[in-house]
């Protein structure tokens, strides 16, 4: 029995019979699956490293163009070619590598001390309520004081040697780490704490297996902020009667109006900061493999 879809009295063909007649021979044939390609994957993919370098290369080309057309004179800003030549001369003479080693040593010591102080205060304040009552308020007051404004006081306290330079970097590193580690500890889900207690974890076991892993993403974010501030603090610190370091080269270049040397030192600061950020990003990928996150499309 079949139902005709043709209107009554119509002399046209019966569509249902035609479709069934065409479909009968193919009933035993397997269905062919056609793969569907997402629209995003059909577009031509440009390598990510090429996209990330496009912006700096365009700025470099524009800079060279303005220098070649004398829109930017050498007294205002040296050309990229001149800066590359000066940078090579500084490397060849050994003055730039020696200055980099001195600056890296200052940043490393200040970062180490700031990490220990900031993380230690955050653990005391984040894990214990009495620690929060005693530590958090003084830290919050001190962090609002610009650390650059403390340079004269550090000179009076520590003299003009290495101590005030390291103290400025330490102070700049401490507060971002404290805030982020403290926020990470207090941001751990309370249900995870309850689950750990129901499994019989001790207080130290909760801290080790629940609290610290939960606070690790915030701690690494704080470390990235602290590294950026460390290089910023180094610029100010090396203006304090320095006799070595990248800042010392900048001070000398300022006295002799050498804009090419100043730009070389700024580029070195930028690349060292970029290298430090790359190290922290690598640590995030290694230590946070248990936490898949959205990486963009």
XYZ file of N, CA and C in Angstrom, residues 6 163 174:
9
model
N 0.258 12.928 -5.292
C -0.248 13.705 -6.426
C -1.637 14.231 -6.107
N 74.602 47.177 47.676
C 73.464 46.901 48.559
C 72.204 47.682 48.195
N 59.158 41.786 45.546
C 58.456 41.176 46.675
C 56.941 41.317 46.567
